[in-house]
Short mmCIF file of C-alpha atoms in Angstrom, two decimals:
data_model
loop_
_atom_site.label_atom_id
_atom_site.label_comp_id
_atom_site.label_asym_id
_atom_site.label_seq_id
_atom_site.Cartn_x
_atom_site.Cartn_y
_atom_site.Cartn_z
CA MET H 1114 5.65 7.70 -41.23
CA GLU H 1115 2.21 5.93 -41.07
CA ALA H 1116 0.58 9.20 -38.85
CA PRO H 1117 -0.87 9.63 -35.42
CA ALA H 1118 -4.61 8.27 -35.34
CA PRO H 1119 -6.64 11.06 -34.54
CA ALA H 1120 -8.09 10.88 -30.40
CA THR H 1121 -11.70 10.66 -30.61
CA VAL H 1122 -12.98 13.24 -27.75
CA LEU H 1123 -16.45 13.41 -26.60
CA PRO H 1124 -18.36 16.57 -25.99
CA ARG H 1125 -19.84 17.11 -22.56
CA SER H 1126 -22.83 16.51 -23.80
CA ARG H 1127 -21.50 12.37 -24.98
CA HIS H 1128 -19.86 11.67 -21.20
CA PRO H 1129 -21.29 11.57 -17.99
CA ILE H 1130 -18.88 13.31 -16.30
CA ALA H 1131 -19.88 17.49 -14.62
CA SER H 1132 -17.96 19.90 -13.08
CA ARG H 1133 -19.93 19.94 -9.83
CA GLN H 1134 -19.29 16.78 -8.84
CA LEU H 1135 -15.04 17.49 -9.01
CA SER H 1136 -14.24 18.44 -5.49
CA ASN H 1137 -13.96 22.17 -4.79
CA GLY H 1138 -9.08 21.53 -4.28
CA ALA H 1139 -9.49 20.62 -8.16
CA GLN H 1140 -11.81 24.10 -9.61
CA LYS H 1141 -9.88 26.11 -7.67
CA VAL H 1142 -6.41 24.34 -9.49
CA LEU H 1143 -8.06 23.75 -13.15
CA ARG H 1144 -10.45 27.56 -13.18
CA ARG H 1145 -6.98 29.19 -12.16
CA LEU H 1146 -4.57 27.45 -14.69
CA ARG H 1147 -7.12 28.62 -17.56
CA GLN H 1148 -6.90 31.87 -17.01
CA SER H 1149 -3.46 32.55 -16.13
CA GLY H 1150 -4.12 31.37 -20.05
CA ARG H 1151 -2.87 27.78 -19.40
CA ASN H 1152 -4.01 24.09 -21.56
CA ALA H 1153 -5.52 22.59 -18.11
CA CYS H 1154 -6.35 19.02 -18.25
CA LEU H 1155 -7.92 16.42 -14.99
CA VAL H 1156 -6.12 13.27 -15.74
CA GLY H 1157 -5.31 9.77 -14.75
CA GLY H 1158 -8.41 7.72 -12.16
CA SER H 1159 -9.99 10.39 -11.55
CA VAL H 1160 -11.08 11.20 -14.97
CA ARG H 1161 -11.95 6.82 -15.20
CA ASP H 1162 -14.00 6.45 -12.27
CA LEU H 1163 -16.19 9.60 -12.71
CA MET H 1164 -16.93 7.54 -16.29
CA LEU H 1165 -17.31 5.19 -14.92
CA GLY H 1166 -20.15 6.55 -12.62
CA ARG H 1167 -17.68 6.75 -9.00
CA ARG H 1168 -16.15 8.77 -6.29
CA PRO H 1169 -12.91 9.52 -7.02
CA LYS H 1170 -10.23 9.07 -4.33
CA ASP H 1171 -7.82 12.72 -5.34
CA TYR H 1172 -7.26 14.36 -8.24
CA ASP H 1173 -4.23 14.70 -10.05
CA VAL H 1174 -4.86 17.07 -13.38
CA VAL H 1175 -1.09 17.34 -15.88
CA THR H 1176 -0.59 21.20 -17.48
CA ASP H 1177 1.95 22.51 -19.92
CA ALA H 1178 3.18 25.43 -16.45
CA ARG H 1179 6.33 24.37 -16.35
CA PRO H 1180 6.45 23.48 -12.26
CA GLU H 1181 8.15 26.91 -10.97
CA ASP H 1182 4.54 27.92 -12.76
CA VAL H 1183 2.51 25.98 -10.94
CA ARG H 1184 4.57 27.12 -7.24
CA ARG H 1185 4.33 30.65 -8.44
CA LEU H 1186 0.31 30.22 -9.66
CA PHE H 1187 0.15 28.84 -5.97
CA ARG H 1188 1.50 29.54 -3.00
CA ASN H 1189 -0.46 26.75 -0.22
CA SER H 1190 1.66 24.07 -2.57
CA ARG H 1191 5.17 22.43 -3.08
CA ILE H 1192 6.56 20.70 -5.47
CA ILE H 1193 8.28 17.11 -5.00
CA GLY H 1194 9.54 14.17 -6.57
CA ARG H 1195 12.99 13.38 -8.52
CA ARG H 1196 12.17 11.05 -11.41
CA PHE H 1197 9.81 13.46 -12.49
CA ARG H 1198 8.94 16.16 -10.81
CA LEU H 1199 5.08 17.61 -9.53
CA VAL H 1200 3.47 20.04 -7.71
CA HIS H 1201 1.19 19.40 -4.82
CA VAL H 1202 -2.01 22.03 -4.03
CA LEU H 1203 -3.14 21.67 -0.81
CA PHE H 1204 -6.57 22.59 -0.04
CA ALA H 1205 -7.79 21.71 3.74
CA GLY H 1206 -8.69 18.57 3.66
CA GLU H 1207 -6.88 17.98 -0.25
CA VAL H 1208 -4.15 17.80 -1.22
CA VAL H 1209 -4.49 17.94 -6.47
CA GLU H 1210 -1.01 17.04 -8.11
CA VAL H 1211 -0.25 18.95 -10.38
CA SER H 1212 2.21 17.42 -13.13
CA THR H 1213 3.44 18.97 -16.24
CA PHE H 1214 2.84 16.48 -19.71
CA ARG H 1215 5.93 14.48 -20.10
CA GLY H 1216 7.38 14.04 -23.56
CA ALA H 1217 9.31 9.79 -23.80
CA PRO H 1218 12.33 9.43 -21.39
CA ASP H 1219 15.29 11.05 -21.94
CA PRO H 1220 17.50 7.43 -22.48
CA ASP H 1221 20.64 10.35 -21.30
CA ALA H 1222 19.95 10.46 -18.27
CA GLN H 1223 19.13 6.88 -17.35
CA ARG H 1224 20.76 5.03 -14.57
CA ARG H 1225 21.18 1.92 -15.90
CA SER H 1226 23.27 -1.02 -17.39
CA ALA H 1227 23.24 -1.08 -20.89
CA GLY H 1228 20.41 -3.91 -22.52
CA GLU H 1229 17.94 -1.98 -20.04
CA LEU H 1230 15.28 -0.37 -19.29
CA LEU H 1231 14.47 0.41 -16.48
CA VAL H 1232 13.03 5.04 -16.44
CA THR H 1233 15.27 6.17 -13.25
CA SER H 1234 15.33 10.16 -14.92
CA ASP H 1235 11.40 10.68 -16.31
CA ASN H 1236 11.80 14.60 -16.54
CA THR H 1237 10.93 15.09 -19.82
CA TYR H 1238 8.18 18.11 -21.43
CA GLY H 1239 5.82 17.34 -24.20
CA THR H 1240 2.90 17.73 -25.66
CA PRO H 1241 -0.88 15.87 -24.33
CA ARG H 1242 -0.48 12.98 -26.88
CA GLN H 1243 2.47 12.12 -25.73
CA ASP H 1244 1.61 12.51 -22.09
CA ALA H 1245 -1.46 10.13 -22.57
CA PHE H 1246 1.34 7.16 -23.80
CA ARG H 1247 3.87 7.76 -20.78
CA ARG H 1248 0.89 6.89 -18.20
CA ASP H 1249 0.34 2.95 -17.58
CA PHE H 1250 -2.46 1.97 -19.04
CA THR H 1251 -5.38 2.75 -21.25
CA VAL H 1252 -8.09 3.71 -19.14
CA ASN H 1253 -5.76 5.84 -16.87
CA ALA H 1254 -4.80 7.99 -20.16
CA LEU H 1255 -7.96 10.23 -19.95
CA LEU H 1256 -8.67 13.21 -19.94
CA TYR H 1257 -10.99 15.80 -19.02
CA ARG H 1258 -10.42 19.41 -20.61
CA ALA H 1259 -11.40 22.27 -18.62
CA SER H 1260 -11.36 24.41 -21.65
CA ASP H 1261 -14.31 22.71 -23.26
CA ARG H 1262 -15.43 20.66 -20.22
CA ALA H 1263 -15.11 17.42 -23.06
CA VAL H 1264 -13.07 13.68 -22.48
CA VAL H 1265 -10.16 13.44 -25.18
CA ASP H 1266 -9.08 10.12 -25.84
CA TYR H 1267 -5.23 9.74 -27.28
CA VAL H 1268 -4.92 5.52 -26.50
CA GLY H 1269 -8.99 4.47 -26.84
CA GLY H 1270 -9.89 4.06 -23.30
CA ILE H 1271 -13.00 4.81 -23.60
CA GLN H 1272 -13.22 1.31 -26.08
CA ASP H 1273 -11.52 -0.07 -22.79
CA LEU H 1274 -13.71 1.64 -20.01
CA GLU H 1275 -17.10 -0.12 -21.68
CA ARG H 1276 -14.99 -3.84 -22.49
CA ARG H 1277 -13.67 -3.29 -18.60
CA SER H 1278 -10.47 -3.89 -20.27
CA LEU H 1279 -6.83 -3.97 -18.15
CA ARG H 1280 -4.51 -2.96 -21.02
CA VAL H 1281 -1.63 -2.05 -21.50
CA ILE H 1282 -0.34 1.30 -22.27
CA GLY H 1283 2.16 0.23 -25.95
CA ASP H 1284 4.38 -2.31 -25.76
CA PRO H 1285 4.11 -4.08 -22.62
CA ASN H 1286 7.45 -6.25 -22.71
CA VAL H 1287 7.81 -3.04 -23.11
CA ARG H 1288 6.88 -1.21 -20.59
CA TYR H 1289 7.07 -3.81 -17.98
CA ARG H 1290 11.14 -3.55 -18.69
CA GLU H 1291 10.84 0.32 -17.92
CA ASP H 1292 8.82 0.45 -14.69
CA PRO H 1293 8.10 -3.14 -13.00
CA VAL H 1294 5.98 -1.84 -10.76
CA ARG H 1295 3.16 -1.83 -13.29
CA MET H 1296 3.12 -5.54 -12.86
CA LEU H 1297 2.20 -4.99 -9.81
CA ARG H 1298 -0.71 -1.78 -10.37
CA ALA H 1299 -2.33 -4.10 -13.49
CA CYS H 1300 -3.52 -6.76 -10.63
CA GLU H 1301 -4.85 -3.65 -8.42
CA PHE H 1302 -7.10 -2.35 -10.82
CA ALA H 1303 -8.28 -5.44 -11.98
CA ALA H 1304 -9.27 -6.76 -8.86
CA ARG H 1305 -10.60 -2.91 -7.89
CA LEU H 1306 -12.66 -2.14 -11.00
CA ASP H 1307 -13.56 -5.73 -11.56
CA PHE H 1308 -12.36 -5.97 -14.49
CA GLU H 1309 -10.26 -8.72 -16.62
CA ILE H 1310 -6.71 -8.08 -17.99
CA GLU H 1311 -6.38 -8.32 -21.91
CA GLU H 1312 -4.72 -11.27 -23.12
CA GLU H 1313 -1.41 -9.83 -23.47
CA THR H 1314 -0.67 -7.94 -19.99
CA LEU H 1315 -1.38 -10.35 -18.55
CA GLY H 1316 0.92 -12.76 -20.96
CA ALA H 1317 3.52 -9.92 -20.43
CA ALA H 1318 3.85 -9.39 -16.62
CA PHE H 1319 4.18 -13.59 -16.61
CA ALA H 1320 7.11 -13.04 -18.76
CA HIS H 1321 8.66 -10.56 -16.71
CA ARG H 1322 7.64 -11.33 -13.60
CA ARG H 1323 11.80 -11.70 -12.68
CA ASP H 1324 12.31 -7.71 -12.98
CA MET H 1325 10.19 -7.53 -10.53
CA ALA H 1326 13.37 -7.25 -8.67
CA LYS H 1327 15.04 -4.34 -10.16
CA ALA H 1328 12.09 -1.96 -8.74
CA SER H 1329 12.36 0.30 -6.27
CA PRO H 1330 11.25 -1.63 -2.18
CA HIS H 1331 9.90 1.64 -1.39
CA ARG H 1332 7.78 1.80 -4.84
CA LEU H 1333 6.01 -1.83 -4.00
CA VAL H 1334 5.60 -1.66 -0.17
CA GLU H 1335 3.50 1.56 -1.05
CA GLU H 1336 1.85 -0.34 -4.11
CA LEU H 1337 1.32 -3.51 -1.52
CA LEU H 1338 -0.73 -1.33 1.04
CA GLN H 1339 -2.88 0.38 -0.90
CA LEU H 1340 -3.07 -2.54 -2.11
CA LEU H 1341 -4.88 -3.92 1.17
CA SER H 1342 -6.02 -1.07 1.71
CA SER H 1343 -8.28 -1.25 -1.47
CA GLY H 1344 -10.67 -3.53 0.57
CA ARG H 1345 -10.42 -6.21 -3.05
CA SER H 1346 -7.62 -7.47 -2.25
CA ALA H 1347 -8.65 -11.31 -1.97
CA ALA H 1348 -9.38 -10.63 -6.17
CA ALA H 1349 -5.12 -8.84 -6.67
CA PHE H 1350 -3.83 -11.31 -4.79
CA ASP H 1351 -5.96 -13.90 -7.35
CA TRP H 1352 -4.08 -12.07 -10.28
CA MET H 1353 -0.65 -11.83 -8.69
CA GLY H 1354 -1.03 -15.41 -8.04
CA ARG H 1355 -2.15 -15.78 -12.57
CA SER H 1356 -0.29 -13.76 -13.70
CA GLY H 1357 2.73 -15.41 -11.86
CA LEU H 1358 4.04 -12.60 -9.68
CA LEU H 1359 3.43 -14.04 -6.14
CA PRO H 1360 5.93 -16.40 -5.76
CA VAL H 1361 8.18 -13.26 -7.27
CA VAL H 1362 6.87 -10.54 -4.66
CA LEU H 1363 5.79 -11.96 -2.16
CA PRO H 1364 6.78 -15.84 -1.02
CA GLU H 1365 4.52 -15.93 2.86
CA VAL H 1366 1.26 -15.47 1.19
CA ASP H 1367 2.51 -17.51 -2.23
CA GLU H 1368 3.15 -20.86 0.06
CA VAL H 1369 -0.31 -20.72 2.31
CA SER H 1370 -2.62 -19.64 -0.67
CA GLY H 1371 -2.71 -23.24 -2.86
CA PRO H 1372 -5.87 -25.34 -2.78
CA SER H 1373 -3.08 -27.59 -0.24
CA SER H 1374 -2.84 -25.23 2.12
CA GLY H 1375 -5.89 -26.13 4.35
CA ALA H 1376 -6.79 -24.04 7.11
CA ASN H 1377 -4.14 -21.34 7.18
CA SER H 1378 -5.14 -20.73 3.63
CA PHE H 1379 -4.46 -17.10 2.51
CA SER H 1380 -8.17 -16.96 0.98
CA ASN H 1381 -9.82 -17.00 3.84
CA LEU H 1382 -7.38 -14.09 5.94
CA ALA H 1383 -7.46 -11.95 2.62
CA ARG H 1384 -11.53 -12.03 2.24
CA LEU H 1385 -12.11 -10.85 5.91
CA LEU H 1386 -9.44 -8.54 5.75
CA ASP H 1387 -11.60 -6.16 2.38
CA GLU H 1388 -14.69 -6.24 4.79
CA ARG H 1389 -12.44 -5.16 7.26
CA VAL H 1390 -11.32 -2.24 5.24
CA ARG H 1391 -15.27 -1.44 4.26
CA ALA H 1392 -15.96 -1.53 6.74
CA GLY H 1393 -13.71 0.70 8.82
CA PRO H 1394 -12.38 2.42 10.52
CA GLU H 1395 -9.28 3.07 8.65
CA VAL H 1396 -6.70 -0.12 9.36
CA PRO H 1397 -3.87 -0.11 11.14
CA THR H 1398 -0.99 -0.30 8.68
CA ALA H 1399 0.54 -2.65 11.44
CA VAL H 1400 -2.45 -5.09 11.04
CA LEU H 1401 -2.10 -5.17 6.95
CA LEU H 1402 2.38 -5.34 6.50
CA SER H 1403 1.33 -8.04 9.57
CA SER H 1404 -1.66 -10.24 7.88
CA LEU H 1405 0.73 -11.05 4.95
CA LEU H 1406 3.21 -11.99 7.15
CA LEU H 1407 0.76 -13.76 9.88
CA PRO H 1408 0.02 -17.33 8.81
CA ARG H 1409 3.65 -17.94 8.40
CA VAL H 1410 3.86 -17.59 12.09
CA VAL H 1411 1.89 -19.93 13.04
CA VAL H 1412 2.29 -22.21 10.63
CA GLY H 1413 6.18 -21.14 12.32
CA ARG H 1414 4.45 -22.43 16.15
CA ASP H 1415 2.75 -25.38 15.14
CA ARG H 1416 6.45 -26.56 14.55
CA LEU H 1417 7.90 -25.72 17.44
CA GLU H 1418 5.17 -27.14 19.57
CA THR H 1419 4.95 -30.06 16.54
CA GLY H 1420 4.68 -33.02 19.92
CA GLY H 1421 2.72 -30.83 22.76
CA ALA H 1422 6.27 -30.05 24.69
CA ARG H 1423 6.12 -26.02 26.13
CA VAL H 1424 7.54 -23.40 23.58
CA HIS H 1425 10.23 -21.19 25.80
CA ARG H 1426 8.62 -17.88 24.44
CA ARG H 1427 11.99 -16.08 23.47
CA ARG H 1428 11.96 -18.70 20.97
CA LEU H 1429 8.62 -17.24 19.65
CA GLN H 1430 10.41 -14.04 19.77
CA GLN H 1431 12.69 -15.36 17.28
CA LEU H 1432 10.45 -16.73 14.57
CA VAL H 1433 8.46 -13.21 14.69
CA ASP H 1434 12.14 -11.36 14.84
CA ASP H 1435 13.35 -13.65 11.33
CA VAL H 1436 9.67 -13.75 9.47
CA VAL H 1437 9.46 -9.77 10.19
CA ALA H 1438 13.31 -9.26 9.49
CA ASP H 1439 13.77 -11.14 6.09
CA PHE H 1440 9.64 -9.14 5.13
CA GLY H 1441 11.43 -6.30 6.43
CA GLU H 1442 14.59 -6.08 4.18
CA ARG H 1443 13.45 -6.68 1.25
CA PHE H 1444 11.31 -4.06 1.28
CA ALA H 1445 13.07 -1.33 2.49
CA LEU H 1446 10.85 -1.09 5.36
CA SER H 1447 11.40 1.52 8.27
CA ALA H 1448 12.58 1.00 11.30
CA ALA H 1449 8.85 2.79 13.05
CA ARG H 1450 7.41 -0.08 10.73
CA ARG H 1451 9.57 -3.52 11.74
CA SER H 1452 8.73 -1.95 15.02
CA GLY H 1453 4.85 -2.06 14.52
CA MET H 1454 4.84 -5.44 13.33
CA LYS H 1455 6.92 -7.24 15.61
CA LYS H 1456 5.03 -5.71 18.95
CA ALA H 1457 1.60 -6.84 16.80
CA LEU H 1458 3.11 -9.95 16.05
CA ASP H 1459 4.77 -10.32 19.87
CA THR H 1460 1.08 -9.95 20.99
CA PHE H 1461 -1.00 -11.57 19.10
CA GLN H 1462 1.67 -14.35 20.14
CA ARG H 1463 0.31 -13.97 24.07
CA LEU H 1464 -3.05 -13.52 23.34
CA CYS H 1465 -2.48 -17.59 21.11
CA GLU H 1466 -1.68 -18.51 25.26
CA GLU H 1467 -3.95 -18.78 27.95
CA PRO H 1468 -2.67 -15.53 30.83
CA ARG H 1469 -0.75 -16.98 34.34
CA SER H 1470 -1.84 -13.73 36.00
CA SER H 1471 -5.09 -10.27 36.42
CA ARG H 1472 -1.48 -8.50 36.08
CA THR H 1473 -0.52 -9.77 32.92
CA VAL H 1474 -3.48 -9.63 31.85
CA GLN H 1475 -3.52 -5.76 32.46
CA SER H 1476 -0.06 -5.60 31.00
CA LEU H 1477 -0.95 -6.93 27.56
CA VAL H 1478 -4.51 -5.06 27.47
CA ARG H 1479 -2.19 -1.78 27.96
CA ARG H 1480 0.02 -2.41 25.44
CA ASP H 1481 0.13 -0.08 22.41
CA ALA H 1482 -0.22 -3.14 19.90
CA PHE H 1483 -2.87 -4.68 22.21
CA GLY H 1484 -5.44 -3.65 19.25
CA PRO H 1485 -2.97 -4.76 16.39
CA ALA H 1486 -2.98 -7.37 17.50
CA PHE H 1487 -6.55 -8.61 18.73
CA GLU H 1488 -7.18 -7.31 14.78
CA LEU H 1489 -4.69 -9.84 13.40
CA PHE H 1490 -6.04 -12.68 16.26
CA ALA H 1491 -9.94 -11.73 14.65
CA LEU H 1492 -8.46 -12.41 11.62
CA LEU H 1493 -7.33 -15.25 12.17
CA THR H 1494 -10.22 -16.88 14.38
CA ALA H 1495 -12.45 -15.97 10.86
CA ALA H 1496 -11.65 -17.23 8.61
CA THR H 1497 -9.76 -21.22 10.51
CA GLY H 1498 -12.76 -21.53 12.14
CA GLY H 1499 -11.05 -21.57 15.23
CA GLY H 1500 -10.53 -19.89 18.86
CA ALA H 1501 -13.59 -18.31 19.40
CA GLU H 1502 -14.16 -18.95 22.39
CA ALA H 1503 -10.12 -17.39 23.54
CA LEU H 1504 -10.67 -14.03 20.93
CA GLU H 1505 -14.79 -13.81 23.30
CA ALA H 1506 -12.41 -13.46 26.22
CA TRP H 1507 -9.91 -11.31 25.77
CA ARG H 1508 -12.39 -9.14 24.54
CA ARG H 1509 -13.86 -9.38 28.63
CA ARG H 1510 -11.24 -9.45 29.29
CA ALA H 1511 -10.15 -5.93 27.37
CA GLU H 1512 -13.65 -4.33 29.05
CA THR H 1513 -12.89 -4.75 32.77
CA VAL H 1514 -9.16 -3.22 32.55
CA PRO H 1515 -9.70 0.28 33.00
CA ALA H 1516 -7.95 1.99 30.92
CA ASP H 1517 -7.20 4.59 33.16
CA GLN H 1518 -5.88 2.18 35.48
CA PRO H 1519 -1.66 1.54 36.05
CA PRO H 1520 -1.17 -1.60 35.35
CA ARG H 1521 0.03 -2.77 39.00
CA ALA H 1522 3.23 -3.50 39.49
CA ALA H 1523 5.40 -6.84 41.06
CA PRO H 1524 6.07 -6.55 44.72
CA ARG H 1525 10.06 -5.19 44.96
CA ARG H 1526 12.45 -7.64 46.01
CA ARG H 1527 13.84 -5.87 49.05
CA ARG H 1528 17.47 -7.26 48.53
CA ARG H 1529 19.09 -7.85 51.86
CA ARG H 1530 23.21 -5.87 52.94
CA ARG H 1531 25.66 -7.83 53.00
CA ARG H 1532 27.46 -7.27 56.67
CA ARG H 1533 30.89 -6.07 55.98
CA PRO H 1534 33.28 -8.37 58.70
CA ARG H 1535 34.39 -5.67 61.28
CA ARG H 1536 38.58 -4.99 61.49
CA ARG H 1537 39.82 -5.26 64.53
CA HIS H 1538 42.39 -3.20 66.13
CA LEU H 1539 45.52 -4.53 67.32
#
């Protein structure tokens, strides 16, 4: 059997990562693990970003200590996870995730049918090399070793960073079947890092795109939220289209993403959403998820209003209910998220109409969903070039409604009491 290739080790003098660049929490975790005699490394996206001169969003640590041992070392920690147990070490304003070096998953521990490769349990411990090969992409498998501050590469990630190429570790036809969510992550990382997806990695995603139906809907929606809040969603959706994932994962986006989709094309909407995300403040979850359904709602309303006939509001509400129900069932959304999307899209529909009275204006502006609905209206107006006057009118109306004044109640009609017939005494 051929011996494995030796790791590439960059000493501190040959890479750009300085320990002072790490967050206080990450430094404390690495230091305490080292002091307890443990092998501890920074791993994953934080090492990748530091190598690229970027500021990491969060920090992951990998060690030879088991979760129970890590939990005993840090009182401010908790064990989480089923598929693979992790420890979250909690600091003020920061969470450092600590995992144990992983080995190859135990085939006898998987809950899957014959011939499937889907990994459902991953609590097998291993060595640093085995752990690197268990990760998804080469650029995410670099280790920053706390003992000597060297960067260790078992999988060719340093070369791929230099080439700005995203490549799956191992055979992508196998790795995608083990975890179909990796296909979506490939599109997200390529967009976020402005990398190209390596040819074999991209081709295997197209070949196995139907396996996305086997992915956990909860993991899928969290990946979608990360993608939408990355500020690079337009590029990610482009990669999803090129890999064939878009019609499988988001048919409501695919149907309005082609060149023949006209003003309702999702690409403009996604680009403007990215600008809004980068500008801040944080975009509400209801806006992120509802933006995926907004073109379908607009197209559905246009069809209902064909011929200029006024459409009853109940039919418009039913349109929103149907669109959200389909999406919510596919991604197993919580009742709270479904409700937030429905309220945002229902209120958006009301903003498309001229209000009948000042009482209607007050009622709509004071809704919790007015803010998300107004953001959706602003996105659509900028994407299509229409509705700017209506948007400005709602902006002015919102400014004239005092925040502490309740909306004027409608006058109550007095009910006339029916007189009882008088009894006659005989």
